[in-house]
GROMACS .gro file of C-alpha atoms in nm:
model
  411
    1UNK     CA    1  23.464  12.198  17.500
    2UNK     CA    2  23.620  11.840  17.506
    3UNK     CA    3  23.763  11.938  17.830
    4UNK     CA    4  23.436  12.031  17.973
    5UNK     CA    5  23.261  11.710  17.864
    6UNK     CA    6  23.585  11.507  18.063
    7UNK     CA    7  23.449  11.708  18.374
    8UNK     CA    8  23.109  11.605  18.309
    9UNK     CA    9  23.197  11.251  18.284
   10UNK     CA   10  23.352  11.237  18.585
   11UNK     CA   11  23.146  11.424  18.782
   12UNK     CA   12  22.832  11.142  18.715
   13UNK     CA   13  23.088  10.878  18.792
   14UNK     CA   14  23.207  11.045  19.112
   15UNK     CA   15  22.770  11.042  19.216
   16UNK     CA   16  22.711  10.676  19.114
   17UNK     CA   17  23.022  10.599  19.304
   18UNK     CA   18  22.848  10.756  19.606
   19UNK     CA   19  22.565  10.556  19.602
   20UNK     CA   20  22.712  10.221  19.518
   21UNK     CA   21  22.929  10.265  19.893
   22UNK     CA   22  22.633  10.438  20.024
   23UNK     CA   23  22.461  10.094  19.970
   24UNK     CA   24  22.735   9.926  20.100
   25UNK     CA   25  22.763  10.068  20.383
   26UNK     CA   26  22.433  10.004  20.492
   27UNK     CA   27  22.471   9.664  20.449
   28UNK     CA   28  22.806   9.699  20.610
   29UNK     CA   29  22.754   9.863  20.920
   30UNK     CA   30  22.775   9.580  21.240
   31UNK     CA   31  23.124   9.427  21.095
   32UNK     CA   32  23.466   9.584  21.167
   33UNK     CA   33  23.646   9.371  20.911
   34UNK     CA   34  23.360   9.469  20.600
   35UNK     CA   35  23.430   9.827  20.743
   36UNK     CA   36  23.806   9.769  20.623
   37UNK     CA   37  23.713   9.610  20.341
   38UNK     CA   38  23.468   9.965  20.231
   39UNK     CA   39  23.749  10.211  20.322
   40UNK     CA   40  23.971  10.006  20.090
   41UNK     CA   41  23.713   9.981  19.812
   42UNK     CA   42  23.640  10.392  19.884
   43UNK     CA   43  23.984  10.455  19.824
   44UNK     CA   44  24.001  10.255  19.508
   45UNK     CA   45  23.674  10.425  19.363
   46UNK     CA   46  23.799  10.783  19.435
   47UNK     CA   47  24.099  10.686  19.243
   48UNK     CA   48  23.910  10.590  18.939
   49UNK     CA   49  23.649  10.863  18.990
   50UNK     CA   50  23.893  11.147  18.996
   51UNK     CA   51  24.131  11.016  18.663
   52UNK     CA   52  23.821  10.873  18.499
   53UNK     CA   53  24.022  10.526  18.434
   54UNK     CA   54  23.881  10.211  18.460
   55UNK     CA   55  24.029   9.918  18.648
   56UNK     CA   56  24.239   9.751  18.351
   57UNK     CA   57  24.112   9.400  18.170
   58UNK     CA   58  24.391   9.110  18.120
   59UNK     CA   59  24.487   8.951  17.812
   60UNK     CA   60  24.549   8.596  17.884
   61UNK     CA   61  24.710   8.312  17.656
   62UNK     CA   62  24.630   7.932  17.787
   63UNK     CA   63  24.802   7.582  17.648
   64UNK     CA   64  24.542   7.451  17.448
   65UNK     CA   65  24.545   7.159  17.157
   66UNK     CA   66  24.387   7.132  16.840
   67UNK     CA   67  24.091   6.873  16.930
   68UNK     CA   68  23.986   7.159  17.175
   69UNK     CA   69  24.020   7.421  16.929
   70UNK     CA   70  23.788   7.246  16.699
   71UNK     CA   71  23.534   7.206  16.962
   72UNK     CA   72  23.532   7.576  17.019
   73UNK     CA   73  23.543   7.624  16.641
   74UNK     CA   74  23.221   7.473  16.601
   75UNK     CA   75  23.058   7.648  16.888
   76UNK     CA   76  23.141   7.995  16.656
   77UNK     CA   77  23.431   8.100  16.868
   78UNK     CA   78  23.583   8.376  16.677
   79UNK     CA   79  23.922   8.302  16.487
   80UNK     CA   80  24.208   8.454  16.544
   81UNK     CA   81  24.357   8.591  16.194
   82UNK     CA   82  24.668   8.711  16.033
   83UNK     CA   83  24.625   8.960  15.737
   84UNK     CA   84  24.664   8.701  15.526
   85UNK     CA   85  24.389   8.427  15.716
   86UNK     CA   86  24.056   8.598  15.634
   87UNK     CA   87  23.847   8.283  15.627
   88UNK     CA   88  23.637   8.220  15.918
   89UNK     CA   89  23.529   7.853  15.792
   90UNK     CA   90  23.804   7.670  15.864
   91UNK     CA   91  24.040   7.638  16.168
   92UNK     CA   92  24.372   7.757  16.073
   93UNK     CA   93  24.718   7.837  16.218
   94UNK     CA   94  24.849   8.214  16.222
   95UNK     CA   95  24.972   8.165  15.858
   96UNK     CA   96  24.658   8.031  15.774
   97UNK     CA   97  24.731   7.669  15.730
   98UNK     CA   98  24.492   7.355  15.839
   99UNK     CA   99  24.701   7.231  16.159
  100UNK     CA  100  24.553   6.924  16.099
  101UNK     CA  101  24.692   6.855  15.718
  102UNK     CA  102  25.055   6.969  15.795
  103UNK     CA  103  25.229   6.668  15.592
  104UNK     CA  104  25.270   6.605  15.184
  105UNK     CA  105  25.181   6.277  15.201
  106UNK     CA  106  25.429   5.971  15.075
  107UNK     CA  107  25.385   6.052  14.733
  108UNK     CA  108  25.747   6.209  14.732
  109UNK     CA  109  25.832   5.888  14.886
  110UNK     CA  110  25.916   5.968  15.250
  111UNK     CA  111  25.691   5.879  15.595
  112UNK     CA  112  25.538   6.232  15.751
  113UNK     CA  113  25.720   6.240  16.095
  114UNK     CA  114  25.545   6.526  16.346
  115UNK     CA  115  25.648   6.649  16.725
  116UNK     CA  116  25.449   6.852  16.958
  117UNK     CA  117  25.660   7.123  17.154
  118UNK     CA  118  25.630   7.084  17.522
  119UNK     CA  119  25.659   7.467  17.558
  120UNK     CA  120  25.671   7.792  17.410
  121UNK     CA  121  25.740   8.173  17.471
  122UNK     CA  122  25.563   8.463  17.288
  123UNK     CA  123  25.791   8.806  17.280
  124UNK     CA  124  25.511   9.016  17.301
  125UNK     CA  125  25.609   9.410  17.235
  126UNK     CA  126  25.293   9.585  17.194
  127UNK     CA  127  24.891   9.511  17.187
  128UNK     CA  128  24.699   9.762  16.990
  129UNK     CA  129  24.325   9.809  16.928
  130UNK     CA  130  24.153   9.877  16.595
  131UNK     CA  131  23.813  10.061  16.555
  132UNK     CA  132  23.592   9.927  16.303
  133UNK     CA  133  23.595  10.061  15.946
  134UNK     CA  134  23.240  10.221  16.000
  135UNK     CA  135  23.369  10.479  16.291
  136UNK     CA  136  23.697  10.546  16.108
  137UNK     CA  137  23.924  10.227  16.167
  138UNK     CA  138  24.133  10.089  15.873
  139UNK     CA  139  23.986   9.809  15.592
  140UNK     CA  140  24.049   9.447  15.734
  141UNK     CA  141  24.397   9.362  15.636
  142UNK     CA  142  24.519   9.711  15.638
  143UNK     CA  143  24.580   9.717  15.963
  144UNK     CA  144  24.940   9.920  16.115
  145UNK     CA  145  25.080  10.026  16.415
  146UNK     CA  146  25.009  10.381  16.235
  147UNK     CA  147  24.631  10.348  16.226
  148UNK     CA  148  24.583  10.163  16.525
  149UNK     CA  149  24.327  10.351  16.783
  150UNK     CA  150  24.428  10.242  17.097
  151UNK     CA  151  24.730  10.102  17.246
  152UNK     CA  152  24.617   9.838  17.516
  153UNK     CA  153  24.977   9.709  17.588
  154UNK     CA  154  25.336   9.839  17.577
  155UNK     CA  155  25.607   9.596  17.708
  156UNK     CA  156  25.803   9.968  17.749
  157UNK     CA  157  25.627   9.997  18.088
  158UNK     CA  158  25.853   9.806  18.229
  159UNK     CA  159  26.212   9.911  18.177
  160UNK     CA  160  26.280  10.259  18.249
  161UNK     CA  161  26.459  10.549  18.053
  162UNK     CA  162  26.278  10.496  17.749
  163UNK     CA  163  26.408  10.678  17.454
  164UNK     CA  164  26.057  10.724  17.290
  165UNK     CA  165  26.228  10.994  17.010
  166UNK     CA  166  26.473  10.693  16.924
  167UNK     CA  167  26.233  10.380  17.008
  168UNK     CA  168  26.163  10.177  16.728
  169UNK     CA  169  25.890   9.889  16.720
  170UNK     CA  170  26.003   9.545  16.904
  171UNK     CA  171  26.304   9.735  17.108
  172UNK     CA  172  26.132   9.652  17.484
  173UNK     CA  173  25.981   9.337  17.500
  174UNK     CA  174  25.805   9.108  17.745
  175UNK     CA  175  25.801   8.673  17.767
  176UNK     CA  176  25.482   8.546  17.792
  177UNK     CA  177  25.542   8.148  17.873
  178UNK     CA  178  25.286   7.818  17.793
  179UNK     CA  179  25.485   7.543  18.021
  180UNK     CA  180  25.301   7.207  18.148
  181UNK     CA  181  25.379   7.338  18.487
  182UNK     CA  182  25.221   7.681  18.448
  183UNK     CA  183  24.954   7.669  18.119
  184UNK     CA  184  24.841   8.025  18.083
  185UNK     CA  185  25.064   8.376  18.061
  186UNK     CA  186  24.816   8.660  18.151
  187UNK     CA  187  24.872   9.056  18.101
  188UNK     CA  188  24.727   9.373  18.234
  189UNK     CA  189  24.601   9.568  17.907
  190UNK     CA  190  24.391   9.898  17.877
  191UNK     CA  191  24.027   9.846  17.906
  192UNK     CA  192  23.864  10.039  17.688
  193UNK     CA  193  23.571  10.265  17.795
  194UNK     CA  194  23.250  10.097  17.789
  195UNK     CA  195  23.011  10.331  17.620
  196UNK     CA  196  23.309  10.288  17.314
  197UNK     CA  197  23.358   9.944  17.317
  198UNK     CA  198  23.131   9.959  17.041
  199UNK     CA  199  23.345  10.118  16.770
  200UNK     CA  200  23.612   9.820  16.847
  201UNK     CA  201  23.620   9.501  16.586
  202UNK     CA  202  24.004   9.378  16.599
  203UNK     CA  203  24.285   9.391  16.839
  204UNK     CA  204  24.666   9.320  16.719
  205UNK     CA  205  24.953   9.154  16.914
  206UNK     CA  206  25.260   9.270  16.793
  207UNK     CA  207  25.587   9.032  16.909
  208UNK     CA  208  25.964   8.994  16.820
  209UNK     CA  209  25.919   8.610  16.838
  210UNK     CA  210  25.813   8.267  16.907
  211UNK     CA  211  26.017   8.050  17.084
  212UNK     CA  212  25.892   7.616  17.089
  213UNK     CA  213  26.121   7.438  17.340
  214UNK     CA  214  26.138   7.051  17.261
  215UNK     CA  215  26.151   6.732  17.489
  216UNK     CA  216  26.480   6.578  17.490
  217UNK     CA  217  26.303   6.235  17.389
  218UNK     CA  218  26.161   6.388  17.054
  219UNK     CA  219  26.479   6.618  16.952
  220UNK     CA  220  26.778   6.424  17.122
  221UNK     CA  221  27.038   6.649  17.009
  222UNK     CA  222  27.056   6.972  17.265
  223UNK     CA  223  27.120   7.249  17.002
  224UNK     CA  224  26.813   7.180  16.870
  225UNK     CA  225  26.644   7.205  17.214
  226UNK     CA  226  26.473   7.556  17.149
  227UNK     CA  227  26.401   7.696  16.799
  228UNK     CA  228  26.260   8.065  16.730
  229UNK     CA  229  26.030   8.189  16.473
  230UNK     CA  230  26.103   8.500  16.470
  231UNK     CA  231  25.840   8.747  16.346
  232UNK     CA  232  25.960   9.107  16.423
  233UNK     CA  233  26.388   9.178  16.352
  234UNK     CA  234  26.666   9.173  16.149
  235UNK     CA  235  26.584   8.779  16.085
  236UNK     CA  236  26.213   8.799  15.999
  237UNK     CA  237  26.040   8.459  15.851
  238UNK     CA  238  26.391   8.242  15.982
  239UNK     CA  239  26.413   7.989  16.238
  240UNK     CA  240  26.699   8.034  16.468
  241UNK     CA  241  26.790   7.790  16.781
  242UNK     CA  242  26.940   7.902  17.093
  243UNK     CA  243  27.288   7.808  17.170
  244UNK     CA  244  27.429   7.869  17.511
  245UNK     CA  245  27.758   7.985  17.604
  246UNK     CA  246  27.893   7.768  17.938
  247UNK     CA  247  27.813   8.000  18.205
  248UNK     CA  248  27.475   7.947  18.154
  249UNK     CA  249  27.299   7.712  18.411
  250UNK     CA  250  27.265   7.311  18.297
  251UNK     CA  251  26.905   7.317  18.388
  252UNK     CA  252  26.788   7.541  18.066
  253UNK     CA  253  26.879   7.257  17.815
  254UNK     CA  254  26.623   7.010  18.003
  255UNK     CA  255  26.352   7.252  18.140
  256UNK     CA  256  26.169   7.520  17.938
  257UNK     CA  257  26.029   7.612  18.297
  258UNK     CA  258  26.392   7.679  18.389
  259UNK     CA  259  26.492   7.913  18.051
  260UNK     CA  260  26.177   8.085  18.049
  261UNK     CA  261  26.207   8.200  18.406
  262UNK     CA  262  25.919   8.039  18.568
  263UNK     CA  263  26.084   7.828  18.795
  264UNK     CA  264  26.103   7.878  19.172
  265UNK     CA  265  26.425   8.024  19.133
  266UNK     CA  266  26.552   8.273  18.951
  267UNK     CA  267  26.795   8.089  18.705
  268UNK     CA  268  26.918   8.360  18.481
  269UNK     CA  269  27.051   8.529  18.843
  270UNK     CA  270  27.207   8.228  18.910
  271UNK     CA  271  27.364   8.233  18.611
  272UNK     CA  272  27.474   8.574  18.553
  273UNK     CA  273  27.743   8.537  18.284
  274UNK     CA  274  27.472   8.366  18.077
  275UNK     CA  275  27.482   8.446  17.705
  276UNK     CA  276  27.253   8.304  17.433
  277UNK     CA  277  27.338   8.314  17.064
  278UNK     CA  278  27.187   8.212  16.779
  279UNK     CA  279  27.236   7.904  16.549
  280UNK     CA  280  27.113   7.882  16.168
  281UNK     CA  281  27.023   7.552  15.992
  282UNK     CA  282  27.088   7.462  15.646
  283UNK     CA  283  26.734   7.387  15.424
  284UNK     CA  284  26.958   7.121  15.248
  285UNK     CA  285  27.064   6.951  15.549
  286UNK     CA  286  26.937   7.017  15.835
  287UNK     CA  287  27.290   7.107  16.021
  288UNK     CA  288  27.405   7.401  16.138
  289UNK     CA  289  27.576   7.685  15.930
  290UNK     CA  290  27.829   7.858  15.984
  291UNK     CA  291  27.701   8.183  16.082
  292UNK     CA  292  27.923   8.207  16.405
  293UNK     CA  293  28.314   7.947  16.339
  294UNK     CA  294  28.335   7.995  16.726
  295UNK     CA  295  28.103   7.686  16.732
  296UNK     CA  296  28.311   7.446  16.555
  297UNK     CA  297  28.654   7.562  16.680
  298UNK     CA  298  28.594   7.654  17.013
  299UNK     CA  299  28.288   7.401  17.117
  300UNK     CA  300  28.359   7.379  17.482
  301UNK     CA  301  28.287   7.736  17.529
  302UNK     CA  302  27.958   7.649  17.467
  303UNK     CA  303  27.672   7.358  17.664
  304UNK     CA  304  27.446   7.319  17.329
  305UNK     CA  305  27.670   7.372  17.015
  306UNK     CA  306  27.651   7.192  16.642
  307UNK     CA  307  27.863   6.860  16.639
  308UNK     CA  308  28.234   6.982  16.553
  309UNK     CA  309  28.336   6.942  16.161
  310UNK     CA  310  27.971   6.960  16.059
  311UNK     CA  311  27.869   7.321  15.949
  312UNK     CA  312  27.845   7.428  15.663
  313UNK     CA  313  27.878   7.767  15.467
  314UNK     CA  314  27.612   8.045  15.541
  315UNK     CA  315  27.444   8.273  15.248
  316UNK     CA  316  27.045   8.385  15.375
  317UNK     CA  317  26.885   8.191  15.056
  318UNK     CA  318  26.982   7.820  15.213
  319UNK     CA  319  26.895   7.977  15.595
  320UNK     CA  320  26.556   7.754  15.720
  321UNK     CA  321  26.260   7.915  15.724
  322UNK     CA  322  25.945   7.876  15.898
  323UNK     CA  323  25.562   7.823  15.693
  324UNK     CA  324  25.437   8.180  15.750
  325UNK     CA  325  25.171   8.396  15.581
  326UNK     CA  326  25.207   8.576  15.227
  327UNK     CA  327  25.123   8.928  15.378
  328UNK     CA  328  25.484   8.866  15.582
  329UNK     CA  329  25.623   8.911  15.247
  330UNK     CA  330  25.472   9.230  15.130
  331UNK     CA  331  25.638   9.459  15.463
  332UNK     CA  332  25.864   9.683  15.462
  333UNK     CA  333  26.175   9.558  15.717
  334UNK     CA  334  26.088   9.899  15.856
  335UNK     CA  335  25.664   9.750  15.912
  336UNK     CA  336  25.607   9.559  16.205
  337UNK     CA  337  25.421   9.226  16.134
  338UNK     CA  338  25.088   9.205  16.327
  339UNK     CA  339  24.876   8.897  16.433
  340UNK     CA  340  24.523   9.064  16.430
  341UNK     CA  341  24.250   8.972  16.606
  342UNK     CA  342  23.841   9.020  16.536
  343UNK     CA  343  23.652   9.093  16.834
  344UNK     CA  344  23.296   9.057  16.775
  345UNK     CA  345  23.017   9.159  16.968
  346UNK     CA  346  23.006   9.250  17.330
  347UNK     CA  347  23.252   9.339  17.629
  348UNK     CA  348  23.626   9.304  17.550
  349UNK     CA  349  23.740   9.401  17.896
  350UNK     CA  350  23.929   9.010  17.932
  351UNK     CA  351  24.087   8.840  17.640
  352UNK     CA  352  24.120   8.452  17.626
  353UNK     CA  353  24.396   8.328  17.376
  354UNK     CA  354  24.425   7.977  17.340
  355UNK     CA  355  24.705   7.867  17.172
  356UNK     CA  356  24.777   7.521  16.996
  357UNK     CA  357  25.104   7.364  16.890
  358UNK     CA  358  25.047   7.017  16.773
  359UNK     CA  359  25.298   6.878  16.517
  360UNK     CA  360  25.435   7.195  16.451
  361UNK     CA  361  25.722   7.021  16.340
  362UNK     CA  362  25.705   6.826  16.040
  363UNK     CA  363  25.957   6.637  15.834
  364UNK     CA  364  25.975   6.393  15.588
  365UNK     CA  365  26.205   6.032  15.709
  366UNK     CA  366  26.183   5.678  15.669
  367UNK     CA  367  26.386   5.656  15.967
  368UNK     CA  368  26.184   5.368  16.203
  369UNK     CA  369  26.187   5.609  16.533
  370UNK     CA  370  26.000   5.952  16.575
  371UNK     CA  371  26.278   6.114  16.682
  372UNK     CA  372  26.422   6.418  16.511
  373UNK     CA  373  26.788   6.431  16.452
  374UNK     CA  374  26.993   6.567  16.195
  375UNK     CA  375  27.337   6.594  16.277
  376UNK     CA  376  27.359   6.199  16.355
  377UNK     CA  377  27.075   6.048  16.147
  378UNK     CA  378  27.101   6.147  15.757
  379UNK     CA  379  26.717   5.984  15.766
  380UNK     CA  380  26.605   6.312  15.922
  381UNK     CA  381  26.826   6.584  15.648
  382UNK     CA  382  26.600   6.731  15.437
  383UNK     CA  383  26.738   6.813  15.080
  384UNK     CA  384  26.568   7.150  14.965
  385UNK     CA  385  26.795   7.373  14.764
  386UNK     CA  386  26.673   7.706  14.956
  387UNK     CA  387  26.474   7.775  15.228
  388UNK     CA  388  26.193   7.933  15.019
  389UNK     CA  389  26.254   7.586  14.804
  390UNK     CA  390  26.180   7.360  15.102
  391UNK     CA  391  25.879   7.568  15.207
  392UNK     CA  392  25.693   7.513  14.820
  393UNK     CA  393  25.819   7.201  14.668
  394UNK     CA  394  25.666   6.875  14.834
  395UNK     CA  395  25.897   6.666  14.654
  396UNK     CA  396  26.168   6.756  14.848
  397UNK     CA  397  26.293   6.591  15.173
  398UNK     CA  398  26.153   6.897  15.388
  399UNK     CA  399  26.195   7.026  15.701
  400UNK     CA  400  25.886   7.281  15.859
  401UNK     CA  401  25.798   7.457  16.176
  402UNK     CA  402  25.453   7.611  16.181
  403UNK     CA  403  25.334   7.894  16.322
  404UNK     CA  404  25.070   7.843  16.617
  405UNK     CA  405  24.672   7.804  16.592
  406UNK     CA  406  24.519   8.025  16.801
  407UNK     CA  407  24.159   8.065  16.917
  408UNK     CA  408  24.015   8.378  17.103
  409UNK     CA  409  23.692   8.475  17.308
  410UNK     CA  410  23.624   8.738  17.576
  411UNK     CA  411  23.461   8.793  17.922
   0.00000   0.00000   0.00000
């Protein structure tokens, strides 16, 4: 029977397809070039009339700041929401913080210092659609991979011999860069048939991590260039930097444009024997730790690495962690963590994602510059015991990256 009624379907699309050209080619007939341009849109509709697919939407994230979030707040924009940032009163950030009351004041005796990123990359592995709870969808904030209706997105379309018996969540991923030269990252997604568009209320973005690059006149010292929240691995909720061994090219430490591979050449070919690793920082210092010795003794293997004779021993509990929301804490290493997004009312072929990262980085100093730097200014060290310490207790020195704000609507 459900077979039948796919026939059906497609047989009234493959008729109103005949008289939409039949239109246009009356209105086509004296020009050889709009006669092209019908064959080519004949071809396209026979296409869609015989699968029954539509032409897919885009999902697109644009560079965006927090002034011009709040001016779309107020004109009802719908919020995008973790599980954990229900409230649709307030603009938040994806842990459901106020982006504009990141700092603890100078109670605990210490100026609020912030920096802006001038870049960032979103890991992006899957986007999945949820129905609404009224035609069967989970309870808002219940939301899995499991129970998800529709997938929209799979970054595992583009690498090939996919192990899908094997495949587990976040192992194919795709960058989606925000630099100054190039301010929006767009994808093609699903589109999802209009006459159920309907039953859809939330969409959720599923990615390994979040990368903020910083300008060399804010964060001075190179192995702090790029740090990574990362949301979906092994080192969920911790903020790792990228170190680069010295085959990589010189222009990633000054240009995000450059690392995340939207310049006009191809850098990473260029560089070929290119390896990133990762650097920890200490919560009670703000140097590195010694996760990988190789830094320390071997430093001219490396362009970016920690200043020689300054790490310091690694255990997970002093590891730096980013502000991120409580329902993080409540998965299973085996659950992905999902940014989920409500839809509202009408068509959701084209998603608009507009993403905000001001003063993302906070820390408390009475250093006289704005400058962040650890490793040669003890001004800028925090002093929490633990990472979880410096994330709660506002009378320590602290040190915190924040997740993103980020605002959606549709077209």
């Amino acid at each position: 029977m459900k077979q039948n009624e796919k026939k059906i379907m497609r047989g009234t699309l493959s008729i109103a397809v005949f008289f939409i050209l039949f239109l246009l080619f009356l209105m086509s007939c004296g020009s050889k070039d709009s006669n092209k341009d019908l064959i080519t849109n004949l071809t396209i509709a026979q296409i869609l009339a015989g699968s029954g697919e539509q032409p897919p939407g885009k999902a697109e994230f644009r560079l965006s700041n927090t002034n011009s979030l709040l001016s779309t707040r107020s004109s009802n924009v719908q919020q995008f929401r973790t599980l954990s940032a229900t409230s649709y009163g307030l603009l938040t950030d994806l842990s459901g913080n106020n982006p504009q009351n990141y700092g603890d004041g100078t109670s605990d005796g210490f100026t609020d210092h912030f920096i802006t990123p001038i870049a960032a990359a979103l890991d992006i592995c899957q986007i999945v659609a949820y129905k609404s709870r009224e035609k069967g969808g989970p309870e808002p904030g219940n939301e899995t991979l499991e129970n998800a209706s529709l997938i929209l997105y799979d970054a595992a379309v583009i690498f090939q011999n996919v192990n899908e018996k094997e495949r587990k969540f976040c192992d194919y991923v795709d960058k989606f860069s925000l630099v100054p030269e190039k301010q929006t990252a767009r994808v093609d997604i699903k589109t999802i048939p209009i006459d159920q568009r309907a039953d859809y209320d939330r969409i959720g973005i599923i990615a390994s991590s979040l990368t903020y690059a910083f300008s060399p006149n804010d964060v001075p010292e190179d192995a702090y260039r790029y740090m990574s929240l990362e949301l979906n691995n092994s080192y969920r909720g911790e903020i790792i930097t990228d170190i680069f061994y010295d085959g990589c090219p010189n222009s990633f430490l000054n240009s995000p444009r450059s690392y995340f591979n939207e310049g006009t050449t191809n850098d990473w070919v260029e560089g070929n024997t290119c390896t990133v690793r990762p650097g920890m920082i200490d919560s009670n210092s703000g140097i590195f730790l010694l996760n990988s010795e190789e830094y320390f003794t071997n430093p001219n293997r490396y362009k970016n690495p920690p200043l020689v004779n300054s790490g310091v021993a690694d255990t997970e509990s002093k590891r730096l962690k980013y502000k991120k929301p409580s329902s993080m804490d409540t998965l299973r290493s085996s659950d992905p963590y999902i940014m989920v997004l409500n839809l509202g009312e009408g068509s959701i072929s084209n998603l608009f994602l507009d993403v905000s990262m001001d003063n993302v980085l906070f820390w408390d100093s009475n250093a006289p510059d704005n400058q962040f730097s650890p490793q040669l200014d003890v001004q800028d060290r925090p002093n929490a015991t633990s990472g979880a310490d410096n994330l709660t207790n506002t009378s320590r020195k602290n040190m915190i990256l924040h997740l993103p704000t980020i605002l959606s609507s549709k077209k």
